[in-house]
PDB file of C-alpha atoms in Angstrom:
ATOM      1  CA  MET A1427     141.025 -67.667 173.436  1.00  0.00           C
ATOM      2  CA  PHE A1428     140.271 -64.571 171.374  1.00  0.00           C
ATOM      3  CA  LYS A1429     139.499 -65.141 167.685  1.00  0.00           C
ATOM      4  CA  THR A1430     141.667 -62.913 165.492  1.00  0.00           C
ATOM      5  CA  ALA A1431     140.909 -61.109 162.242  1.00  0.00           C
ATOM      6  CA  LEU A1432     143.128 -58.958 160.042  1.00  0.00           C
ATOM      7  CA  HIS A1433     141.522 -55.838 158.578  1.00  0.00           C
ATOM      8  CA  SER A1434     142.294 -55.524 154.876  1.00  0.00           C
ATOM      9  CA  VAL A1435     142.653 -51.736 155.230  1.00  0.00           C
ATOM     10  CA  SER A1436     146.066 -52.651 156.644  1.00  0.00           C
ATOM     11  CA  TYR A1437     147.258 -53.541 153.130  1.00  0.00           C
ATOM     12  CA  ALA A1438     145.121 -51.185 151.039  1.00  0.00           C
ATOM     13  CA  GLY A1439     147.563 -48.342 150.381  1.00  0.00           C
ATOM     14  CA  VAL A1440     145.246 -45.814 152.032  1.00  0.00           C
ATOM     15  CA  TRP A1441     147.999 -43.739 153.652  1.00  0.00           C
ATOM     16  CA  PRO A1442     151.165 -42.378 151.994  1.00  0.00           C
ATOM     17  CA  GLY A1443     153.835 -45.037 151.664  1.00  0.00           C
ATOM     18  CA  GLN A1444     151.581 -47.948 152.663  1.00  0.00           C
ATOM     19  CA  ALA A1445     151.941 -51.119 150.595  1.00  0.00           C
ATOM     20  CA  ARG A1446     148.867 -52.169 148.618  1.00  0.00           C
ATOM     21  CA  LEU A1447     147.811 -55.761 148.040  1.00  0.00           C
ATOM     22  CA  THR A1448     144.974 -57.028 145.901  1.00  0.00           C
ATOM     23  CA  LEU A1449     142.178 -58.715 147.808  1.00  0.00           C
ATOM     24  CA  PRO A1450     143.263 -62.257 146.776  1.00  0.00           C
ATOM     25  CA  ASP A1451     146.841 -61.446 147.812  1.00  0.00           C
ATOM     26  CA  PHE A1452     145.575 -60.045 151.105  1.00  0.00           C
ATOM     27  CA  LEU A1453     143.732 -63.292 151.848  1.00  0.00           C
ATOM     28  CA  ALA A1454     146.934 -65.227 151.201  1.00  0.00           C
ATOM     29  CA  LYS A1455     148.763 -62.814 153.502  1.00  0.00           C
ATOM     30  CA  ALA A1456     146.260 -63.226 156.351  1.00  0.00           C
ATOM     31  CA  LYS A1457     146.585 -67.008 156.075  1.00  0.00           C
ATOM     32  CA  ALA A1458     150.390 -66.904 155.992  1.00  0.00           C
ATOM     33  CA  LEU A1459     150.520 -64.647 159.045  1.00  0.00           C
ATOM     34  CA  GLY A1460     148.259 -66.983 161.028  1.00  0.00           C
ATOM     35  CA  TYR A1461     144.985 -65.080 161.438  1.00  0.00           C
ATOM     36  CA  ASP A1462     141.668 -66.868 161.947  1.00  0.00           C
ATOM     37  CA  ALA A1463     139.598 -64.499 159.836  1.00  0.00           C
ATOM     38  CA  VAL A1464     139.543 -61.296 157.822  1.00  0.00           C
ATOM     39  CA  MET A1465     137.694 -57.987 158.022  1.00  0.00           C
ATOM     40  CA  LEU A1466     137.254 -56.636 154.506  1.00  0.00           C
ATOM     41  CA  MET A1467     137.359 -52.945 153.605  1.00  0.00           C
ATOM     42  CA  ALA A1468     134.117 -52.373 151.698  1.00  0.00           C
ATOM     43  CA  LYS A1469     135.392 -49.879 149.129  1.00  0.00           C
ATOM     44  CA  ARG A1470     138.021 -49.747 146.420  1.00  0.00           C
ATOM     45  CA  PRO A1471     140.686 -50.995 146.051  1.00  0.00           C
ATOM     46  CA  HIS A1472     139.219 -53.959 147.949  1.00  0.00           C
ATOM     47  CA  LEU A1473     135.578 -55.034 148.302  1.00  0.00           C
ATOM     48  CA  SER A1474     133.603 -52.430 146.354  1.00  0.00           C
ATOM     49  CA  VAL A1475     129.886 -52.758 145.630  1.00  0.00           C
ATOM     50  CA  LEU A1476     130.749 -51.615 142.094  1.00  0.00           C
ATOM     51  CA  ASP A1477     133.089 -54.522 141.429  1.00  0.00           C
ATOM     52  CA  PHE A1478     131.648 -57.554 143.255  1.00  0.00           C
ATOM     53  CA  ASP A1479     128.433 -59.059 142.007  1.00  0.00           C
ATOM     54  CA  GLU A1480     126.909 -62.251 143.434  1.00  0.00           C
ATOM     55  CA  GLY A1481     129.221 -64.495 141.436  1.00  0.00           C
ATOM     56  CA  ALA A1482     132.362 -62.580 142.375  1.00  0.00           C
ATOM     57  CA  CYS A1483     131.341 -62.740 146.045  1.00  0.00           C
ATOM     58  CA  ARG A1484     130.858 -66.504 145.838  1.00  0.00           C
ATOM     59  CA  ASP A1485     134.304 -66.853 144.246  1.00  0.00           C
ATOM     60  CA  LEU A1486     135.821 -64.738 147.013  1.00  0.00           C
ATOM     61  CA  ARG A1487     134.027 -66.800 149.643  1.00  0.00           C
ATOM     62  CA  GLN A1488     135.471 -69.983 148.142  1.00  0.00           C
ATOM     63  CA  ARG A1489     138.953 -68.469 148.028  1.00  0.00           C
ATOM     64  CA  ALA A1490     138.726 -67.474 151.696  1.00  0.00           C
ATOM     65  CA  SER A1491     137.427 -70.940 152.559  1.00  0.00           C
ATOM     66  CA  ASP A1492     140.318 -72.551 150.698  1.00  0.00           C
ATOM     67  CA  PHE A1493     142.653 -70.599 152.980  1.00  0.00           C
ATOM     68  CA  GLY A1494     140.666 -71.653 156.046  1.00  0.00           C
ATOM     69  CA  LEU A1495     139.604 -68.053 156.680  1.00  0.00           C
ATOM     70  CA  LYS A1496     136.251 -66.750 157.867  1.00  0.00           C
ATOM     71  CA  VAL A1497     135.013 -63.381 156.573  1.00  0.00           C
ATOM     72  CA  ALA A1498     134.240 -61.938 159.996  1.00  0.00           C
ATOM     73  CA  CYS A1499     133.040 -58.491 158.988  1.00  0.00           C
ATOM     74  CA  LEU A1500     132.561 -56.121 156.065  1.00  0.00           C
ATOM     75  CA  ALA A1501     133.866 -52.670 156.962  1.00  0.00           C
ATOM     76  CA  GLY A1502     131.354 -50.182 155.614  1.00  0.00           C
ATOM     77  CA  TYR A1503     132.007 -46.435 155.390  1.00  0.00           C
ATOM     78  CA  THR A1504     129.065 -44.198 156.257  1.00  0.00           C
ATOM     79  CA  ASP A1505     128.532 -40.643 157.498  1.00  0.00           C
ATOM     80  CA  PHE A1506     124.891 -39.783 158.050  1.00  0.00           C
ATOM     81  CA  CYS A1507     125.706 -36.112 158.677  1.00  0.00           C
ATOM     82  CA  LEU A1508     127.286 -35.804 155.245  1.00  0.00           C
ATOM     83  CA  GLY A1509     125.705 -33.313 152.868  1.00  0.00           C
ATOM     84  CA  LEU A1510     123.332 -31.645 155.336  1.00  0.00           C
ATOM     85  CA  GLU A1511     124.037 -28.346 153.590  1.00  0.00           C
ATOM     86  CA  ARG A1512     122.481 -29.795 150.400  1.00  0.00           C
ATOM     87  CA  PRO A1513     119.145 -31.349 151.435  1.00  0.00           C
ATOM     88  CA  ASP A1514     118.098 -31.648 147.782  1.00  0.00           C
ATOM     89  CA  ILE A1515     120.711 -34.369 147.237  1.00  0.00           C
ATOM     90  CA  PRO A1516     119.578 -37.763 148.680  1.00  0.00           C
ATOM     91  CA  THR A1517     122.937 -38.410 150.343  1.00  0.00           C
ATOM     92  CA  ARG A1518     121.514 -40.530 153.133  1.00  0.00           C
ATOM     93  CA  GLU A1519     119.397 -42.595 150.718  1.00  0.00           C
ATOM     94  CA  MET A1520     122.584 -43.322 148.771  1.00  0.00           C
ATOM     95  CA  GLN A1521     124.251 -44.560 151.942  1.00  0.00           C
ATOM     96  CA  ILE A1522     121.278 -46.719 152.906  1.00  0.00           C
ATOM     97  CA  LEU A1523     121.421 -48.269 149.427  1.00  0.00           C
ATOM     98  CA  TYR A1524     125.163 -48.856 149.947  1.00  0.00           C
ATOM     99  CA  VAL A1525     124.463 -50.665 153.223  1.00  0.00           C
ATOM    100  CA  ARG A1526     121.734 -52.735 151.533  1.00  0.00           C
ATOM    101  CA  GLU A1527     124.166 -53.770 148.805  1.00  0.00           C
ATOM    102  CA  LEU A1528     126.776 -54.634 151.429  1.00  0.00           C
ATOM    103  CA  SER A1529     124.140 -56.814 153.091  1.00  0.00           C
ATOM    104  CA  ARG A1530     123.643 -58.715 149.829  1.00  0.00           C
ATOM    105  CA  MET A1531     127.384 -59.183 149.553  1.00  0.00           C
ATOM    106  CA  ALA A1532     127.691 -60.246 153.191  1.00  0.00           C
ATOM    107  CA  ARG A1533     125.109 -62.996 152.696  1.00  0.00           C
ATOM    108  CA  ALA A1534     126.962 -64.242 149.610  1.00  0.00           C
ATOM    109  CA  LEU A1535     130.232 -64.234 151.597  1.00  0.00           C
ATOM    110  CA  ASP A1536     128.692 -66.129 154.548  1.00  0.00           C
ATOM    111  CA  CYS A1537     129.358 -63.061 156.697  1.00  0.00           C
ATOM    112  CA  ASP A1538     126.779 -61.851 159.212  1.00  0.00           C
ATOM    113  CA  LEU A1539     128.247 -58.492 160.290  1.00  0.00           C
ATOM    114  CA  ILE A1540     128.664 -55.078 158.640  1.00  0.00           C
ATOM    115  CA  ARG A1541     130.548 -52.222 160.298  1.00  0.00           C
ATOM    116  CA  VAL A1542     128.938 -48.766 160.023  1.00  0.00           C
ATOM    117  CA  PHE A1543     129.719 -45.292 161.360  1.00  0.00           C
ATOM    118  CA  THR A1544     127.406 -42.559 162.691  1.00  0.00           C
ATOM    119  CA  GLY A1545     128.365 -39.088 161.448  1.00  0.00           C
ATOM    120  CA  TYR A1546     131.081 -36.461 161.584  1.00  0.00           C
ATOM    121  CA  ASP A1547     130.066 -33.196 163.219  1.00  0.00           C
ATOM    122  CA  ASP A1548     128.687 -30.570 160.849  1.00  0.00           C
ATOM    123  CA  LEU A1549     129.296 -27.293 162.698  1.00  0.00           C
ATOM    124  CA  LYS A1550     126.551 -25.534 160.739  1.00  0.00           C
ATOM    125  CA  THR A1551     123.834 -27.974 161.825  1.00  0.00           C
ATOM    126  CA  PRO A1552     122.358 -28.232 165.359  1.00  0.00           C
ATOM    127  CA  PHE A1553     123.544 -31.244 167.322  1.00  0.00           C
ATOM    128  CA  ASP A1554     120.045 -32.644 167.887  1.00  0.00           C
ATOM    129  CA  GLN A1555     119.302 -32.530 164.167  1.00  0.00           C
ATOM    130  CA  GLN A1556     122.466 -34.499 163.427  1.00  0.00           C
ATOM    131  CA  TRP A1557     121.607 -36.989 166.167  1.00  0.00           C
ATOM    132  CA  THR A1558     118.108 -37.493 164.738  1.00  0.00           C
ATOM    133  CA  MET A1559     119.547 -38.040 161.257  1.00  0.00           C
ATOM    134  CA  CYS A1560     121.862 -40.756 162.548  1.00  0.00           C
ATOM    135  CA  VAL A1561     119.119 -42.514 164.526  1.00  0.00           C
ATOM    136  CA  MET A1562     116.630 -42.401 161.667  1.00  0.00           C
ATOM    137  CA  HIS A1563     118.963 -43.684 158.996  1.00  0.00           C
ATOM    138  CA  LEU A1564     120.791 -46.275 161.064  1.00  0.00           C
ATOM    139  CA  LYS A1565     117.364 -47.660 161.959  1.00  0.00           C
ATOM    140  CA  GLU A1566     116.503 -47.979 158.284  1.00  0.00           C
ATOM    141  CA  CYS A1567     119.901 -49.510 157.516  1.00  0.00           C
ATOM    142  CA  ALA A1568     119.307 -52.112 160.227  1.00  0.00           C
ATOM    143  CA  ARG A1569     115.930 -52.997 158.764  1.00  0.00           C
ATOM    144  CA  GLN A1570     117.409 -53.335 155.289  1.00  0.00           C
ATOM    145  CA  ALA A1571     120.209 -55.561 156.625  1.00  0.00           C
ATOM    146  CA  ALA A1572     117.767 -57.716 158.574  1.00  0.00           C
ATOM    147  CA  THR A1573     116.152 -58.927 155.343  1.00  0.00           C
ATOM    148  CA  PHE A1574     119.503 -60.574 154.503  1.00  0.00           C
ATOM    149  CA  GLY A1575     120.072 -61.982 158.007  1.00  0.00           C
ATOM    150  CA  VAL A1576     122.877 -59.488 158.652  1.00  0.00           C
ATOM    151  CA  THR A1577     123.757 -57.531 161.799  1.00  0.00           C
ATOM    152  CA  LEU A1578     124.984 -53.932 161.798  1.00  0.00           C
ATOM    153  CA  GLY A1579     127.795 -53.033 164.165  1.00  0.00           C
ATOM    154  CA  ILE A1580     128.195 -49.339 164.971  1.00  0.00           C
ATOM    155  CA  GLN A1581     131.850 -48.514 165.569  1.00  0.00           C
ATOM    156  CA  ASN A1582     132.635 -45.731 168.069  1.00  0.00           C
ATOM    157  CA  HIS A1583     134.619 -43.688 165.595  1.00  0.00           C
ATOM    158  CA  HIS A1584     132.681 -40.719 164.193  1.00  0.00           C
ATOM    159  CA  ASP A1585     131.660 -37.698 166.268  1.00  0.00           C
ATOM    160  CA  THR A1586     127.988 -38.520 166.873  1.00  0.00           C
ATOM    161  CA  ALA A1587     127.654 -40.773 169.949  1.00  0.00           C
ATOM    162  CA  VAL A1588     131.389 -41.417 170.141  1.00  0.00           C
ATOM    163  CA  HIS A1589     131.295 -41.382 173.970  1.00  0.00           C
ATOM    164  CA  PHE A1590     130.183 -44.743 175.314  1.00  0.00           C
ATOM    165  CA  GLU A1591     127.269 -43.332 177.342  1.00  0.00           C
ATOM    166  CA  SER A1592     125.959 -41.553 174.245  1.00  0.00           C
ATOM    167  CA  LEU A1593     126.490 -44.746 172.270  1.00  0.00           C
ATOM    168  CA  ALA A1594     124.196 -46.554 174.706  1.00  0.00           C
ATOM    169  CA  ASP A1595     121.587 -43.806 174.234  1.00  0.00           C
ATOM    170  CA  LEU A1596     121.886 -44.061 170.448  1.00  0.00           C
ATOM    171  CA  LEU A1597     121.402 -47.814 170.437  1.00  0.00           C
ATOM    172  CA  GLU A1598     118.339 -47.498 172.665  1.00  0.00           C
ATOM    173  CA  GLU A1599     116.768 -44.991 170.273  1.00  0.00           C
ATOM    174  CA  ILE A1600     117.546 -47.060 167.160  1.00  0.00           C
ATOM    175  CA  ASP A1601     115.879 -50.009 168.892  1.00  0.00           C
ATOM    176  CA  GLU A1602     116.496 -52.654 166.242  1.00  0.00           C
ATOM    177  CA  PRO A1603     117.475 -56.181 167.353  1.00  0.00           C
ATOM    178  CA  ASN A1604     120.134 -56.579 164.652  1.00  0.00           C
ATOM    179  CA  CYS A1605     121.849 -53.261 165.430  1.00  0.00           C
ATOM    180  CA  LYS A1606     124.789 -53.875 167.757  1.00  0.00           C
ATOM    181  CA  LEU A1607     128.121 -52.273 168.655  1.00  0.00           C
ATOM    182  CA  MET A1608     131.725 -52.621 167.539  1.00  0.00           C
ATOM    183  CA  TYR A1609     133.343 -51.062 170.576  1.00  0.00           C
ATOM    184  CA  ASP A1610     137.031 -50.116 170.379  1.00  0.00           C
ATOM    185  CA  ALA A1611     139.404 -48.899 173.098  1.00  0.00           C
ATOM    186  CA  TRP A1612     140.973 -46.189 170.934  1.00  0.00           C
ATOM    187  CA  ALA A1613     138.338 -43.435 171.210  1.00  0.00           C
ATOM    188  CA  PRO A1614     137.722 -43.582 175.000  1.00  0.00           C
ATOM    189  CA  ALA A1615     141.482 -43.703 175.611  1.00  0.00           C
ATOM    190  CA  LEU A1616     141.885 -40.481 173.614  1.00  0.00           C
ATOM    191  CA  HIS A1617     138.990 -38.967 175.564  1.00  0.00           C
ATOM    192  CA  GLY A1618     140.856 -39.647 178.806  1.00  0.00           C
ATOM    193  CA  MET A1619     138.266 -42.255 179.802  1.00  0.00           C
ATOM    194  CA  ASP A1620     138.692 -45.833 180.973  1.00  0.00           C
ATOM    195  CA  PRO A1621     137.863 -48.031 177.941  1.00  0.00           C
ATOM    196  CA  ALA A1622     136.909 -50.868 180.296  1.00  0.00           C
ATOM    197  CA  ALA A1623     134.065 -48.788 181.751  1.00  0.00           C
ATOM    198  CA  GLY A1624     132.428 -48.740 178.326  1.00  0.00           C
ATOM    199  CA  VAL A1625     132.838 -52.509 177.994  1.00  0.00           C
ATOM    200  CA  ARG A1626     130.901 -53.017 181.227  1.00  0.00           C
ATOM    201  CA  MET A1627     128.109 -50.608 180.262  1.00  0.00           C
ATOM    202  CA  LEU A1628     127.742 -51.884 176.695  1.00  0.00           C
ATOM    203  CA  ALA A1629     128.454 -55.576 177.390  1.00  0.00           C
ATOM    204  CA  PRO A1630     125.209 -57.075 176.017  1.00  0.00           C
ATOM    205  CA  HIS A1631     125.625 -55.253 172.701  1.00  0.00           C
ATOM    206  CA  ILE A1632     129.321 -55.661 171.782  1.00  0.00           C
ATOM    207  CA  VAL A1633     129.806 -58.014 168.824  1.00  0.00           C
ATOM    208  CA  HIS A1634     133.246 -57.007 167.523  1.00  0.00           C
ATOM    209  CA  THR A1635     136.282 -54.922 168.434  1.00  0.00           C
ATOM    210  CA  THR A1636     139.172 -53.558 166.387  1.00  0.00           C
ATOM    211  CA  ALA A1637     142.571 -52.891 167.929  1.00  0.00           C
ATOM    212  CA  ALA A1638     145.529 -50.681 167.108  1.00  0.00           C
ATOM    213  CA  ASP A1639     147.991 -49.041 169.476  1.00  0.00           C
ATOM    214  CA  TYR A1640     149.232 -45.452 169.478  1.00  0.00           C
ATOM    215  CA  VAL A1641     151.635 -43.013 171.091  1.00  0.00           C
ATOM    216  CA  ARG A1642     151.166 -39.287 171.637  1.00  0.00           C
ATOM    217  CA  ARG A1643     153.655 -36.919 170.054  1.00  0.00           C
ATOM    218  CA  PRO A1644     153.519 -33.294 171.326  1.00  0.00           C
ATOM    219  CA  ARG A1645     153.318 -30.562 168.685  1.00  0.00           C
ATOM    220  CA  PHE A1646     154.315 -26.902 168.922  1.00  0.00           C
ATOM    221  CA  ARG A1647     154.006 -23.859 166.656  1.00  0.00           C
ATOM    222  CA  TYR A1648     156.727 -21.218 166.683  1.00  0.00           C
ATOM    223  CA  GLN A1649     155.654 -17.626 167.494  1.00  0.00           C
ATOM    224  CA  SER A1650     158.413 -15.394 166.131  1.00  0.00           C
ATOM    225  CA  ALA A1651     157.154 -12.212 167.849  1.00  0.00           C
ATOM    226  CA  LEU A1652     157.421 -13.941 171.209  1.00  0.00           C
ATOM    227  CA  VAL A1653     160.523 -16.009 170.432  1.00  0.00           C
ATOM    228  CA  ASN A1654     158.554 -18.896 171.862  1.00  0.00           C
ATOM    229  CA  TYR A1655     156.234 -21.776 171.023  1.00  0.00           C
ATOM    230  CA  THR A1656     152.525 -22.364 171.537  1.00  0.00           C
ATOM    231  CA  ARG A1657     151.239 -25.863 172.225  1.00  0.00           C
ATOM    232  CA  GLU A1658     149.186 -27.564 169.511  1.00  0.00           C
ATOM    233  CA  THR A1659     147.038 -30.705 169.682  1.00  0.00           C
ATOM    234  CA  ASP A1660     149.156 -33.834 170.045  1.00  0.00           C
ATOM    235  CA  ALA A1661     149.773 -35.983 166.997  1.00  0.00           C
ATOM    236  CA  ILE A1662     148.760 -39.620 167.425  1.00  0.00           C
ATOM    237  CA  ARG A1663     151.057 -42.123 165.715  1.00  0.00           C
ATOM    238  CA  ALA A1664     150.459 -45.848 165.339  1.00  0.00           C
ATOM    239  CA  VAL A1665     152.978 -48.259 166.886  1.00  0.00           C
ATOM    240  CA  PRO A1666     153.166 -52.046 167.250  1.00  0.00           C
ATOM    241  CA  MET A1667     150.682 -53.546 169.694  1.00  0.00           C
ATOM    242  CA  GLY A1668     151.729 -53.154 173.318  1.00  0.00           C
ATOM    243  CA  GLU A1669     153.998 -50.159 172.721  1.00  0.00           C
ATOM    244  CA  GLY A1670     151.378 -47.419 173.005  1.00  0.00           C
ATOM    245  CA  PHE A1671     149.443 -45.630 175.735  1.00  0.00           C
ATOM    246  CA  ILE A1672     146.127 -47.512 175.454  1.00  0.00           C
ATOM    247  CA  ASP A1673     145.526 -49.880 178.372  1.00  0.00           C
ATOM    248  CA  TYR A1674     144.637 -52.872 176.244  1.00  0.00           C
ATOM    249  CA  ARG A1675     145.426 -55.390 178.965  1.00  0.00           C
ATOM    250  CA  ARG A1676     142.653 -53.975 181.119  1.00  0.00           C
ATOM    251  CA  PHE A1677     140.358 -53.632 178.108  1.00  0.00           C
ATOM    252  CA  PHE A1678     140.737 -57.257 177.023  1.00  0.00           C
ATOM    253  CA  ALA A1679     140.580 -58.522 180.605  1.00  0.00           C
ATOM    254  CA  THR A1680     137.199 -56.824 180.903  1.00  0.00           C
ATOM    255  CA  LEU A1681     136.047 -58.347 177.600  1.00  0.00           C
ATOM    256  CA  LYS A1682     136.931 -61.748 179.057  1.00  0.00           C
ATOM    257  CA  GLU A1683     134.956 -60.948 182.214  1.00  0.00           C
ATOM    258  CA  ILE A1684     131.784 -60.249 180.231  1.00  0.00           C
ATOM    259  CA  GLY A1685     132.185 -63.436 178.197  1.00  0.00           C
ATOM    260  CA  TYR A1686     132.927 -61.728 174.890  1.00  0.00           C
ATOM    261  CA  GLN A1687     132.717 -64.196 171.974  1.00  0.00           C
ATOM    262  CA  GLY A1688     133.367 -61.960 168.938  1.00  0.00           C
ATOM    263  CA  TYR A1689     136.469 -61.413 166.845  1.00  0.00           C
ATOM    264  CA  VAL A1690     139.343 -59.076 167.634  1.00  0.00           C
ATOM    265  CA  ALA A1691     140.504 -57.400 164.431  1.00  0.00           C
ATOM    266  CA  TYR A1692     143.881 -55.753 163.997  1.00  0.00           C
ATOM    267  CA  GLU A1693     144.225 -52.745 161.718  1.00  0.00           C
ATOM    268  CA  MET A1694     147.030 -50.539 160.403  1.00  0.00           C
ATOM    269  CA  CYS A1695     145.056 -47.666 158.901  1.00  0.00           C
ATOM    270  CA  SER A1696     147.268 -44.659 159.646  1.00  0.00           C
ATOM    271  CA  TYR A1697     150.973 -43.870 159.506  1.00  0.00           C
ATOM    272  CA  LEU A1698     152.818 -46.587 161.396  1.00  0.00           C
ATOM    273  CA  ARG A1699     156.168 -46.393 163.119  1.00  0.00           C
ATOM    274  CA  GLY A1700     158.660 -47.903 160.689  1.00  0.00           C
ATOM    275  CA  GLY A1701     156.692 -46.915 157.589  1.00  0.00           C
ATOM    276  CA  GLY A1702     154.338 -48.690 155.237  1.00  0.00           C
ATOM    277  CA  SER A1703     156.540 -51.271 153.567  1.00  0.00           C
ATOM    278  CA  GLU A1704     155.043 -54.736 153.266  1.00  0.00           C
ATOM    279  CA  ALA A1705     157.805 -56.054 155.517  1.00  0.00           C
ATOM    280  CA  ASN A1706     156.956 -53.584 158.297  1.00  0.00           C
ATOM    281  CA  LEU A1707     153.230 -54.243 157.970  1.00  0.00           C
ATOM    282  CA  ASP A1708     153.913 -57.984 158.232  1.00  0.00           C
ATOM    283  CA  ARG A1709     156.133 -57.435 161.262  1.00  0.00           C
ATOM    284  CA  CYS A1710     153.462 -55.463 163.116  1.00  0.00           C
ATOM    285  CA  ALA A1711     150.713 -57.922 162.151  1.00  0.00           C
ATOM    286  CA  ARG A1712     152.787 -60.747 163.644  1.00  0.00           C
ATOM    287  CA  ILE A1713     153.532 -58.733 166.787  1.00  0.00           C
ATOM    288  CA  PHE A1714     149.786 -58.338 167.327  1.00  0.00           C
ATOM    289  CA  LEU A1715     149.231 -62.112 167.200  1.00  0.00           C
ATOM    290  CA  GLU A1716     152.119 -62.739 169.579  1.00  0.00           C
ATOM    291  CA  TRP A1717     150.865 -60.018 171.919  1.00  0.00           C
ATOM    292  CA  ILE A1718     147.282 -61.240 172.106  1.00  0.00           C
ATOM    293  CA  LYS A1719     148.379 -64.828 172.691  1.00  0.00           C
ATOM    294  CA  ARG A1720     150.277 -63.655 175.767  1.00  0.00           C
ATOM    295  CA  LEU A1721     146.970 -62.419 177.213  1.00  0.00           C
ATOM    296  CA  GLU A1722     145.658 -65.953 177.400  1.00  0.00           C
ATOM    297  CA  PRO A1723     145.932 -67.757 180.775  1.00  0.00           C
TER     298      PRO A1723
END
């Protein structure tokens, strides 16, 4: 049976109209909904390195424990291609320090996994230079985290190494034993790839996955001189689990085949069909639990 986690970004008010809960209220929500664990957004308004010292982390750990919840993962936010146009500013050092502080917090929370990203494409910087930046600094982040007994999980989200074959190359170059992968079905599905193919290739390295389902909505721009429309890039809108185009049944079946033991987190981090009211968020969070239970034999 898959272990479930609820990502606190789902109740963080990060998109227009989305309900916002405090972190203690979110923990109570995850318990009431029936999740096994939580994935905590490591920035304000939730778990910020500015607000949670060692004592506050211990208190949060006890609160989660009182609810019977495991802190499965801290969701860090990094971009190692950020600020390449200003090399005089130590942007990457700041991010490494952030990851080190998250590692301290993770140890205090009895959590052994931190989510990180690679980098968004900087069109003014050569690809290989961006790649090297990501490898170099993720390697240092992994070494910093290792001193706290924490694993880094690279999520296939940002532009660098977002394709699963490139992700395998990246991990090989980083070459740190505590640097693993948080492989999601979302990106390869949008690429037109089979998400299950990535599961098979990356099987020994996958320690976590986050799920959300989406539909495509075609977009057009009116051209008055032609009395016609030109096609724009599709909009992607979040929907309850099982109602979108991502082949999650195949994805999770393949995770079972490889003997996956990590958590499956559910997130609502972009505009969701039905809006961002607490009632709609709760409804979709429950649908996810019902849906994933139906996958079990």
